[in-house]
Coordinates of C-alpha atoms in Angstrom, one line a residue:
X29 CA 115.2 173.1 242.5
X30 CA 118.8 173.2 242.4
X31 CA 121.4 174.5 239.9
X32 CA 123.0 172.1 237.7
X33 CA 126.4 170.8 238.7
X34 CA 129.6 170.7 236.6
X35 CA 131.6 167.9 236.8
X36 CA 135.4 168.4 237.0
X37 CA 136.0 166.4 234.2
X38 CA 133.7 168.6 231.9
X39 CA 135.2 171.9 233.2
X40 CA 138.7 170.6 231.9
X41 CA 137.8 169.3 228.7
X42 CA 136.0 172.6 228.0
X43 CA 139.1 174.8 228.7
X44 CA 141.5 172.2 227.3
X45 CA 139.4 172.9 224.1
X46 CA 139.2 176.7 224.4
X47 CA 143.1 176.7 224.8
X48 CA 143.6 174.4 221.8
X49 CA 141.5 176.7 219.6
X50 CA 143.7 179.4 221.1
X51 CA 146.7 178.2 219.8
X52 CA 145.4 177.2 216.5
X53 CA 144.0 180.1 215.8
X54 CA 147.5 182.3 216.8
X55 CA 149.3 179.7 214.6
X56 CA 147.3 180.0 211.6
X57 CA 147.5 184.1 212.4
X58 CA 152.0 183.9 212.4
X59 CA 152.0 181.5 209.3
X60 CA 149.4 183.8 207.3
X61 CA 152.0 186.7 207.9
X62 CA 155.2 185.3 207.8
X63 CA 156.8 184.9 204.8
X64 CA 158.1 181.4 203.6
X65 CA 161.3 179.4 203.9
X66 CA 162.2 180.5 200.2
X67 CA 162.3 184.3 201.3
X68 CA 164.3 184.3 204.5
X69 CA 166.4 186.8 203.7
X70 CA 163.0 189.4 203.8
X71 CA 163.1 190.8 206.9
X72 CA 159.8 193.0 208.5
X73 CA 160.1 196.6 208.9
X74 CA 158.5 197.0 212.4
X75 CA 157.1 199.6 212.4
X76 CA 155.9 199.9 208.6
X77 CA 157.1 203.3 207.4
X78 CA 156.1 205.6 204.7
X79 CA 158.2 205.3 201.7
X80 CA 160.5 208.1 200.4
X81 CA 158.6 210.5 197.4
X82 CA 161.8 210.2 195.5
X83 CA 161.4 210.2 191.9
X84 CA 162.9 207.6 188.6
X85 CA 162.4 207.2 185.3
X86 CA 161.0 205.2 182.6
X87 CA 161.7 204.1 179.4
X88 CA 160.0 207.2 177.7
X89 CA 161.7 209.5 180.3
X90 CA 158.3 210.5 182.4
X91 CA 159.0 210.7 185.9
X92 CA 157.6 208.2 188.2
X93 CA 157.4 208.1 192.2
X94 CA 156.4 205.4 194.3
X95 CA 152.9 206.9 195.7
X96 CA 151.7 206.2 191.7
X97 CA 151.4 202.7 193.0
X98 CA 149.1 203.6 195.7
X99 CA 146.4 200.6 196.3
X100 CA 148.2 197.8 195.3
X101 CA 151.0 196.1 196.6
X102 CA 154.7 196.9 195.3
X103 CA 157.7 194.9 195.3
X104 CA 160.8 197.7 194.7
X105 CA 163.5 195.8 193.3
X106 CA 167.0 198.0 193.2
X107 CA 169.3 196.5 190.5
X108 CA 172.3 197.3 188.3
X109 CA 173.9 195.3 185.0
X110 CA 177.2 194.7 186.9
X111 CA 175.7 193.2 189.9
X112 CA 175.6 189.3 189.3
X113 CA 173.0 188.4 191.8
X114 CA 171.1 191.1 190.4
X115 CA 171.0 189.4 187.2
X116 CA 170.3 186.2 188.5
X117 CA 167.4 187.1 190.4
X118 CA 165.6 189.1 187.2
X119 CA 164.1 186.4 185.5
X120 CA 162.6 185.0 189.1
X121 CA 161.3 188.7 189.3
X122 CA 159.5 188.4 186.1
X123 CA 158.1 185.3 186.9
X124 CA 156.6 186.7 189.9
X125 CA 155.1 189.5 187.8
X126 CA 153.6 187.6 185.4
X127 CA 151.9 185.2 188.0
X128 CA 150.1 188.1 189.9
X129 CA 148.2 190.6 188.0
X130 CA 149.8 194.1 188.0
X131 CA 146.8 195.4 189.3
X132 CA 147.3 193.8 192.5
X133 CA 151.0 193.2 192.8
X134 CA 153.6 195.7 190.5
X135 CA 157.5 194.5 190.4
X136 CA 159.1 198.0 189.8
X137 CA 162.7 197.2 189.2
X138 CA 164.7 199.9 188.8
X139 CA 168.3 199.8 187.1
X140 CA 170.6 202.3 189.6
X141 CA 173.4 201.6 187.2
X142 CA 174.4 204.9 184.6
X143 CA 172.2 202.8 181.7
X144 CA 170.7 204.4 178.9
X145 CA 167.0 203.9 178.8
X146 CA 167.4 201.8 175.9
X147 CA 170.4 199.9 177.4
X148 CA 168.5 199.0 180.2
X149 CA 165.3 197.5 178.6
X150 CA 167.6 195.6 176.0
X151 CA 169.5 193.7 179.2
X152 CA 165.9 193.3 180.5
X153 CA 164.9 191.7 177.7
X154 CA 168.3 189.6 177.1
X155 CA 168.4 188.4 180.9
X156 CA 164.6 186.6 180.5
X157 CA 162.6 189.8 182.2
X158 CA 161.3 191.6 179.3
X159 CA 158.1 191.7 180.5
X160 CA 158.9 194.1 183.0
X161 CA 158.6 197.8 182.9
X162 CA 161.6 199.6 182.6
X163 CA 162.6 201.8 185.0
X164 CA 165.9 204.0 185.6
X165 CA 167.5 205.7 188.9
X166 CA 170.7 207.0 187.3
X167 CA 171.3 209.6 189.7
X168 CA 170.4 206.4 192.4
X169 CA 168.3 208.9 194.5
X170 CA 166.3 205.6 195.4
X171 CA 169.7 203.8 196.5
X172 CA 170.2 206.7 198.9
X173 CA 166.5 207.3 200.3
X174 CA 166.2 203.5 201.0
X175 CA 169.6 203.3 202.7
X176 CA 171.1 200.8 200.6
X177 CA 174.6 199.6 201.0
X178 CA 174.5 196.5 198.5
X179 CA 172.6 195.5 195.7
X180 CA 170.2 194.0 194.8
X181 CA 168.0 195.5 197.6
X182 CA 163.8 194.4 197.5
X183 CA 161.6 196.4 199.6
X184 CA 158.2 195.2 199.8
X185 CA 155.8 198.3 200.3
X186 CA 151.8 197.6 201.1
X187 CA 148.9 199.4 199.4
X188 CA 148.9 202.1 201.9
X189 CA 152.4 203.0 200.6
X190 CA 154.0 201.9 203.4
X191 CA 157.6 199.6 203.5
X192 CA 157.1 196.7 205.5
X193 CA 159.6 194.1 205.2
X194 CA 163.0 194.3 202.8
X195 CA 165.4 191.6 201.5
X196 CA 168.8 193.1 201.3
X197 CA 170.7 190.5 198.7
X198 CA 169.0 188.0 195.7
X199 CA 165.8 186.6 197.5
X200 CA 163.8 183.1 195.1
X201 CA 160.6 185.2 193.9
X202 CA 159.6 182.8 191.8
X203 CA 159.3 179.7 193.9
X204 CA 155.6 178.8 194.2
X205 CA 155.7 179.3 198.2
X206 CA 156.7 182.8 197.5
X207 CA 154.1 183.6 194.8
X208 CA 151.8 182.3 196.8
X209 CA 152.4 184.1 199.8
X210 CA 152.6 187.7 197.3
X211 CA 150.0 187.0 196.2
X212 CA 148.0 186.4 199.4
X213 CA 149.3 190.2 200.6
X214 CA 148.0 191.6 197.5
X215 CA 144.5 189.9 198.0
X216 CA 143.9 191.6 201.2

């Protein structure tokens, strides 16, 4: 008995289908990881790197570090009240935090100005961001540790405590595509 013969057309169709599946898989994988157009200023950090262990304070005076947030995605945002793009961005950060549970994604907006805790909290409330916790970095140690040269600076940190991307300048954090993207990162 002769072994079955494969026709050239059958082989070509099978190879074409396999190639198409590979292309679709790669396209899907890339689209899941690439930020949407609304976050065009969010540049990946390659390779991911551990975040500095710098302390900053909360409104109650208690000291915190980014290490406390391990196990969830963190969007660290450095802002100041005299920075117009920062002020414009604050409500979008608050909307993002409202849309994604804090247990999965923590928006850590840190005032790097010279404000008192009461001034910073009042400023956040007056600018549509009262939902955010009040954090301060009055000695600009976070600013220096992250090599910031301007504001706002947002650093995306994965659940393992590594910087995976950063945005130098304002971003549209509250756009539906942005929220969907960040929610997807937080649910992994």
